[in-house]
CSV table of C-alpha atoms and ligand atoms in Angstrom, one decimal:
chain,number,residue,atom,x,y,z
A,934,MET,CA,103.9,79.6,108.2
A,935,ASN,CA,101.6,80.1,111.5
A,936,ASP,CA,100.0,77.2,112.6
A,937,LYS,CA,97.2,79.5,114.2
A,938,THR,CA,95.6,81.8,112.8
A,939,PRO,CA,96.9,85.2,113.4
A,940,GLN,CA,94.8,88.2,115.5
A,941,ILE,CA,93.9,91.1,113.9
A,942,LEU,CA,94.3,93.8,115.8
A,943,ASP,CA,91.1,95.3,114.6
A,944,GLY,CA,91.3,99.9,115.3
A,945,ARG,CA,87.7,100.2,114.8
A,946,PRO,CA,85.7,98.9,117.7
A,947,LEU,CA,88.4,100.7,120.0
A,948,LYS,CA,88.1,104.1,118.0
A,949,GLU,CA,84.5,103.6,118.3
A,950,ALA,CA,84.6,102.7,121.9
A,951,ILE,CA,86.9,106.6,122.4
A,952,CYS,CA,84.5,108.3,120.4
A,953,ASN,CA,81.6,107.4,123.0
A,954,VAL,CA,83.9,108.0,126.0
A,955,LEU,CA,84.7,111.2,124.6
A,956,SER,CA,80.7,112.9,123.4
A,957,SER,CA,79.6,111.3,127.5
A,958,LYS,CA,83.1,114.0,128.8
A,959,ILE,CA,81.6,116.5,126.5
A,960,SER,CA,78.2,116.1,127.4
A,961,GLU,CA,79.1,116.1,131.3
A,962,LYS,CA,80.6,119.1,130.6
A,963,ILE,CA,78.2,121.2,128.5
A,964,SER,CA,75.7,120.3,131.3
A,965,VAL,CA,77.2,121.4,134.2
A,966,SER,CA,79.0,125.0,132.4
A,967,SER,CA,77.2,128.1,132.1
A,968,LEU,CA,79.5,129.7,128.8
A,969,LYS,CA,77.7,126.2,126.8
A,970,ILE,CA,81.8,126.0,124.4
A,971,LEU,CA,82.2,123.2,122.7
A,972,PRO,CA,85.8,121.1,122.5
A,973,THR,CA,87.5,123.9,119.3
A,974,LEU,CA,90.1,122.7,117.5
A,975,VAL,CA,91.7,124.4,115.1
A,976,ILE,CA,93.7,122.8,111.7
A,977,ILE,CA,95.8,124.6,109.9
A,978,ARG,CA,96.0,122.5,106.2
A,979,ILE,CA,97.8,124.5,103.6
A,980,GLY,CA,98.6,123.9,100.0
A,981,ASN,CA,96.5,121.7,97.7
A,982,ASN,CA,97.7,118.0,98.8
A,983,GLU,CA,94.8,115.2,98.0
A,984,ALA,CA,95.3,113.0,100.8
A,985,SER,CA,95.9,116.1,103.7
A,986,LYS,CA,92.0,116.9,102.7
A,987,THR,CA,90.9,113.8,103.5
A,988,TYR,CA,92.4,113.1,106.7
A,989,VAL,CA,91.0,116.6,107.4
A,990,LYS,CA,87.5,115.7,106.4
A,991,ASN,CA,88.2,112.3,108.5
A,992,LYS,CA,89.3,114.6,111.3
A,993,ILE,CA,86.2,117.0,110.7
A,994,ALA,CA,83.6,114.1,110.9
A,995,PHE,CA,84.8,112.5,114.1
A,996,GLY,CA,85.0,115.9,115.8
A,997,LYS,CA,81.2,116.4,115.1
A,998,LYS,CA,80.6,112.8,116.1
A,999,ILE,CA,81.8,113.7,119.8
A,1000,GLY,CA,80.0,116.9,120.1
A,1001,GLY,CA,83.1,119.2,119.4
A,1002,GLU,CA,83.9,121.7,116.6
A,1003,VAL,CA,86.5,121.6,114.1
A,1004,ILE,CA,87.8,124.9,112.3
A,1005,GLU,CA,89.5,123.9,109.1
A,1006,GLU,CA,91.7,127.4,108.2
A,1007,CYS,CA,93.3,126.8,104.7
A,1008,HIS,CA,95.9,128.6,103.4
A,1009,ASP,CA,96.9,128.7,99.9
A,1010,GLU,CA,100.6,126.7,99.2
A,1011,ASN,CA,103.0,129.9,98.9
A,1012,VAL,CA,101.7,131.4,102.5
A,1013,THR,CA,105.1,132.2,104.2
A,1014,THR,CA,106.2,131.2,107.6
A,1015,ASN,CA,105.6,134.1,109.3
A,1016,GLU,CA,101.8,134.4,108.1
A,1017,ILE,CA,101.5,131.1,110.0
A,1018,VAL,CA,102.9,131.7,113.0
A,1019,HIS,CA,100.8,135.0,113.4
A,1020,SER,CA,97.5,133.4,112.5
A,1021,ILE,CA,98.6,130.3,115.4
A,1022,GLN,CA,99.2,133.5,117.8
A,1023,ILE,CA,95.6,134.4,117.3
A,1024,HIS,CA,94.1,131.0,118.0
A,1025,ASN,CA,96.8,131.1,121.0
A,1026,THR,CA,95.0,134.1,123.1
A,1027,ASN,CA,91.2,132.9,121.7
A,1028,ASN,CA,89.9,131.2,125.0
A,1029,SER,CA,87.4,129.4,122.5
A,1030,VAL,CA,89.9,127.0,120.9
A,1031,HIS,CA,91.3,124.5,122.6
A,1032,GLY,CA,93.9,122.7,120.3
A,1033,VAL,CA,95.8,123.7,117.6
A,1034,ILE,CA,97.2,121.4,115.0
A,1035,VAL,CA,99.1,122.2,111.5
A,1036,GLN,CA,98.3,119.4,109.2
A,1037,MET,CA,101.1,117.9,107.6
A,1038,PRO,CA,103.0,117.4,105.3
A,1039,ILE,CA,103.8,121.2,104.7
A,1040,PRO,CA,105.6,123.2,101.5
A,1041,VAL,CA,109.4,122.4,101.8
A,1042,HIS,CA,110.1,126.5,101.9
A,1043,LEU,CA,108.0,127.2,105.5
A,1044,ASN,CA,110.0,126.4,108.5
A,1045,GLN,CA,108.4,123.4,110.2
A,1046,ASN,CA,109.9,123.9,113.7
A,1047,GLU,CA,109.0,127.3,114.0
A,1048,ILE,CA,105.4,126.7,112.7
A,1049,LEU,CA,105.4,124.0,115.3
A,1050,ASN,CA,106.6,126.0,118.4
A,1051,ALA,CA,104.4,128.8,117.3
A,1052,ILE,CA,101.6,126.4,118.7
A,1053,ASP,CA,101.1,126.8,122.8
A,1054,SER,CA,101.7,123.7,124.2
A,1055,LYS,CA,98.2,123.4,126.1
A,1056,LYS,CA,97.1,124.0,122.3
A,1057,ASP,CA,99.4,121.5,121.3
A,1058,VAL,CA,97.1,118.3,120.9
A,1059,ASP,CA,99.4,116.7,118.4
A,1060,GLY,CA,102.1,116.7,120.6
A,1061,LEU,CA,104.2,117.7,117.7
A,1062,GLY,CA,106.0,120.7,119.7
A,1063,GLU,CA,109.7,121.5,121.5
A,1064,SER,CA,107.4,121.5,124.5
A,1065,SER,CA,105.6,118.5,124.3
A,1066,MET,CA,108.7,116.4,122.3
A,1067,TYR,CA,111.0,117.3,125.8
A,1068,ASN,CA,108.6,116.0,128.3
A,1069,LEU,CA,108.4,112.8,126.4
A,1070,LEU,CA,112.2,112.9,126.3
A,1071,VAL,CA,112.4,113.2,130.5
A,1072,GLY,CA,109.0,111.0,130.5
A,1073,LYS,CA,106.8,113.8,132.1
A,1074,PRO,CA,102.9,113.8,131.4
A,1075,SER,CA,102.7,115.8,128.3
A,1076,PHE,CA,100.6,115.5,124.8
A,1077,ILE,CA,102.0,112.8,122.6
A,1078,ALA,CA,101.3,112.8,119.5
A,1079,ALA,CA,98.0,110.9,118.4
A,1080,THR,CA,99.9,108.1,116.6
A,1081,VAL,CA,102.0,107.1,118.8
A,1082,LYS,CA,99.4,107.4,121.6
A,1083,GLY,CA,96.9,105.0,119.2
A,1084,ILE,CA,99.4,102.4,119.2
A,1085,LEU,CA,100.2,102.7,123.2
A,1086,THR,CA,96.1,102.4,123.1
A,1087,MET,CA,96.5,99.4,120.9
A,1088,CYS,CA,98.6,98.1,123.1
A,1089,ARG,CA,97.0,98.3,126.7
A,1090,GLU,CA,93.6,97.6,124.9
A,1091,TYR,CA,95.0,93.7,123.1
A,1092,ASN,CA,96.9,93.0,126.1
A,1093,ILE,CA,100.5,93.1,124.9
A,1094,GLU,CA,103.0,93.8,127.1
A,1095,LEU,CA,105.8,96.1,126.4
A,1096,GLU,CA,108.2,96.4,129.1
A,1097,SER,CA,111.5,94.2,128.7
A,1098,LYS,CA,110.3,93.8,125.2
A,1099,LYS,CA,112.7,93.8,122.5
A,1100,VAL,CA,110.7,96.2,119.9
A,1101,LEU,CA,112.7,97.7,116.7
A,1102,VAL,CA,110.8,100.5,115.1
A,1103,ILE,CA,111.4,101.0,111.6
A,1104,GLY,CA,111.7,104.9,110.8
A,1105,ARG,CA,113.1,107.9,112.6
A,1106,SER,CA,110.6,111.1,111.9
A,1107,LEU,CA,109.3,113.9,114.1
A,1108,ILE,CA,106.0,112.9,113.7
A,1109,VAL,CA,106.0,108.8,114.6
A,1110,GLY,CA,109.0,107.2,114.5
A,1111,LYS,CA,111.1,109.2,117.1
A,1112,PRO,CA,108.1,110.0,119.5
A,1113,LEU,CA,106.9,106.5,119.4
A,1114,ALA,CA,110.5,105.1,120.3
A,1115,LEU,CA,110.8,107.5,123.1
A,1116,ALA,CA,107.1,106.7,124.0
A,1117,LEU,CA,108.1,102.6,124.2
A,1118,ILE,CA,111.8,103.3,126.0
A,1119,ASN,CA,108.7,105.1,128.6
A,1120,ALA,CA,107.3,101.9,128.6
A,1121,ASN,CA,110.4,99.7,129.4
A,1122,ALA,CA,111.0,98.2,126.3
A,1123,THR,CA,114.0,97.4,125.1
A,1124,VAL,CA,114.1,99.6,121.7
A,1125,THR,CA,116.0,99.4,118.5
A,1126,VAL,CA,115.3,101.9,115.9
A,1127,ALA,CA,115.6,101.4,112.1
A,1128,HIS,CA,115.8,103.9,109.0
A,1129,SER,CA,116.5,104.4,105.4
A,1130,HIS,CA,120.6,103.9,106.0
A,1131,THR,CA,120.4,100.7,108.3
A,1132,ASN,CA,122.0,97.8,106.5
A,1133,ASN,CA,121.2,95.5,108.5
A,1134,LEU,CA,117.1,96.0,108.7
A,1135,LYS,CA,116.6,91.9,107.8
A,1136,GLU,CA,118.8,90.5,110.7
A,1137,LEU,CA,117.1,93.4,113.2
A,1138,VAL,CA,113.3,92.5,112.3
A,1139,ALA,CA,114.0,89.1,113.3
A,1140,GLN,CA,115.6,89.9,116.5
A,1141,ASN,CA,112.5,91.4,117.6
A,1142,GLU,CA,109.8,90.4,119.0
A,1143,ILE,CA,107.3,93.8,118.4
A,1144,ILE,CA,107.7,95.5,115.0
A,1145,MET,CA,106.3,98.8,114.4
A,1146,ILE,CA,106.9,99.8,110.5
A,1147,ALA,CA,106.4,103.7,109.7
A,1148,ALA,CA,108.5,104.4,106.9
A,1149,GLY,CA,105.7,104.3,104.1
A,1150,LYS,CA,107.5,101.6,101.9
A,1151,GLN,CA,105.3,99.3,101.0
A,1152,ASN,CA,105.9,95.5,101.2
A,1153,LEU,CA,109.4,96.9,103.5
A,1154,VAL,CA,108.5,94.2,105.8
A,1155,SER,CA,108.2,90.5,104.4
A,1156,LYS,CA,107.0,86.8,104.7
A,1157,GLU,CA,111.0,86.1,104.2
A,1158,MET,CA,111.6,88.4,107.3
A,1159,VAL,CA,109.1,87.3,109.5
A,1160,HIS,CA,108.3,84.7,112.4
A,1161,GLU,CA,105.1,83.4,113.4
A,1162,ASN,CA,106.1,84.8,117.3
A,1163,GLN,CA,106.0,88.3,116.6
A,1164,ILE,CA,103.2,91.2,117.0
A,1165,ILE,CA,103.5,93.4,113.7
A,1166,PHE,CA,102.1,97.2,114.0
A,1167,ASP,CA,101.7,98.7,110.6
A,1168,ILE,CA,101.6,102.2,110.5
A,1169,GLY,CA,102.6,103.3,106.9
A,1170,ILE,CA,100.3,104.3,104.6
A,1171,ASN,CA,100.9,103.9,100.9
A,1172,ARG,CA,97.9,104.8,98.3
A,1173,LEU,CA,98.2,102.8,95.0
A,1174,GLU,CA,97.5,104.0,91.6
A,1175,ASP,CA,93.4,103.0,91.8
A,1176,ASP,CA,93.5,104.8,95.4
A,1177,GLN,CA,93.5,101.5,97.8
A,1178,LEU,CA,95.6,102.2,101.2
A,1179,ILE,CA,97.9,99.8,101.6
A,1180,GLY,CA,100.6,99.6,104.5
A,1181,ASP,CA,104.3,98.6,104.8
A,1182,PHE,CA,103.8,94.7,105.7
A,1183,SER,CA,103.3,92.7,102.9
A,1184,ALA,CA,99.9,91.5,102.8
A,1185,ASP,CA,101.0,88.0,102.3
A,1186,ALA,CA,103.0,88.1,105.1
A,1187,ARG,CA,100.3,88.6,107.7
A,1188,LYS,CA,99.9,84.6,108.0
A,1189,HIS,CA,103.1,84.0,109.3
A,1190,VAL,CA,103.3,86.3,111.8
A,1191,LYS,CA,101.5,86.0,115.7
A,1192,ALA,CA,99.1,89.5,115.4
A,1193,TYR,CA,98.9,92.4,113.0
A,1194,THR,CA,97.5,95.3,112.4
A,1195,PRO,CA,95.6,96.0,108.9
A,1196,VAL,CA,95.2,98.8,106.8
A,1197,PRO,CA,93.1,100.4,106.8
A,1198,GLY,CA,91.7,99.7,109.8
A,1199,GLY,CA,94.1,99.2,112.3
A,1200,VAL,CA,96.2,101.9,114.0
A,1201,GLY,CA,95.0,104.6,111.4
A,1202,GLN,CA,91.4,104.1,113.3
A,1203,LEU,CA,93.4,105.4,116.7
A,1204,THR,CA,95.5,108.4,115.7
A,1205,VAL,CA,92.0,110.3,114.5
A,1206,ALA,CA,90.5,109.3,117.7
A,1207,SER,CA,93.6,110.2,120.5
A,1208,LEU,CA,94.1,113.4,118.6
A,1209,PHE,CA,90.2,114.1,120.2
A,1210,GLU,CA,91.2,112.6,122.8
A,1211,ASN,CA,93.9,114.7,123.7
A,1212,LEU,CA,92.1,117.9,122.5
A,1213,VAL,CA,89.4,116.7,124.9
A,1214,GLU,CA,92.0,117.0,127.7
A,1215,ALA,CA,93.1,120.2,127.0
A,1216,TYR,CA,89.3,121.6,126.8
A,1217,LEU,CA,88.4,120.0,130.0
A,1218,LYS,CA,91.8,121.3,131.4
A,1219,ASN,CA,91.5,124.9,129.9
A,1220,SER,CA,87.5,125.9,129.8
B,2076,NAD,P1,108.5,110.1,106.6
B,2076,NAD,O1,108.9,110.3,105.0
B,2076,NAD,O2,108.8,111.7,107.5
B,2076,NAD,O3,109.0,108.9,107.3
B,2076,NAD,C1,110.1,107.7,106.9
B,2076,NAD,C2,110.7,107.1,107.6
B,2076,NAD,O4,111.0,105.7,107.2
B,2076,NAD,C3,112.3,107.9,107.8
B,2076,NAD,O5,112.5,108.3,109.1
B,2076,NAD,C4,113.4,107.5,106.8
B,2076,NAD,O6,114.3,106.9,107.0
B,2076,NAD,C5,112.4,106.1,106.7
B,2076,NAD,N1,112.6,104.7,105.9
B,2076,NAD,C6,112.5,105.0,104.8
B,2076,NAD,N2,112.7,104.1,103.5
B,2076,NAD,C7,113.4,103.1,105.0
B,2076,NAD,C8,113.6,102.1,104.4
B,2076,NAD,N3,114.0,101.4,103.3
B,2076,NAD,N4,114.6,101.1,105.9
B,2076,NAD,C9,114.0,101.9,106.9
B,2076,NAD,N5,113.7,102.6,107.3
B,2076,NAD,C10,113.2,103.3,106.4
B,2076,NAD,O7,106.9,109.5,107.3
B,2076,NAD,P2,106.2,109.3,108.6
B,2076,NAD,O8,105.7,110.6,108.4
B,2076,NAD,O9,106.9,109.3,109.6
B,2076,NAD,O10,105.3,108.4,108.2
B,2076,NAD,C11,105.4,107.4,108.1
B,2076,NAD,C12,104.4,106.3,107.3
B,2076,NAD,O11,103.4,106.0,108.3
B,2076,NAD,C13,103.6,106.7,106.0
B,2076,NAD,O12,103.6,105.9,104.7
B,2076,NAD,C14,102.6,107.8,106.5
B,2076,NAD,O13,101.5,107.9,105.4
B,2076,NAD,C15,101.9,106.9,107.4
B,2076,NAD,N6,101.4,107.4,108.6
B,2076,NAD,C16,100.7,107.3,109.0
B,2076,NAD,C17,100.1,107.0,110.1
B,2076,NAD,C18,98.5,106.8,111.0
B,2076,NAD,O14,97.6,107.8,111.6
B,2076,NAD,N7,98.5,105.4,110.7
B,2076,NAD,C19,100.4,108.6,110.8
B,2076,NAD,C20,101.4,109.3,110.1
B,2076,NAD,C21,101.7,108.9,109.4
């Protein structure tokens, strides 16, 4: 057990600070522009996933708060890939739209790659298209996936050094694990990636200084696996039967580490704020 009280890496004040910065940037731009166009994000939501509806609601609320506009475009569960791609192409050519995202997950019959790649890279504010991913791979400036950008912001704001640190990323999805691992390598961390076929997770957790967990498996990292010098970024979100949200890091393990992000109130707070940082960047560049 840790003698010192672990530090809680709270995402809320950072989200608030980003909100204020973005509001000021938008007001400034509007005050000098003759067209008075607001930064506009189109969110394409497909089907009836309840969690997705909540995530979109949060994005709309944040967009309003900073003085931007968010358009939710809803599609039926049975929509085709072609129909979504066609709709994206229309937004690509609309100068008053600065960002287009597709709320994940999408129904399995759809071609996710084709849909994400249809988004113009200048409007790919979720950073999930091939062009944005390639830029991340080669270390070129680009929109970075919002969750990853949020984690980098947390590290910067809480003075968590990544250079030469041993970091374990648990999860290898396109949305979190893979771009996170690349961003950490670009930040000069020594990165190990674990996933569902990894046999020695316990050993890997013990060997690393910073653990970033994005598996969506509650209690995946427990108190027996961690030690008092480790920093835990809990990215996982698991919804319990009573609708309570918990992460992948066991609650009773929190007091055994140096610092951790709570769920809720940690990384998730920064995900929405980072998406709008990308949107405002696109708006300032392209309007
Ligand atoms: P995903 O299901 O696409 O990927 C999960 C990954 O975890 C896979 O790569 C899989 O190999 C790995 N995994 C599963 N079981 C494992 C195990 N036992 N050991 C090691 N690795 C294992 O999910 P995702 O989209 O990457 O999201 C992961 C989690 O992060 C989910 O809970 C999701 O809700 C959450 N999430 C949170 C935010 C946020 O803002 N906080 C954003 C995106 C996703």
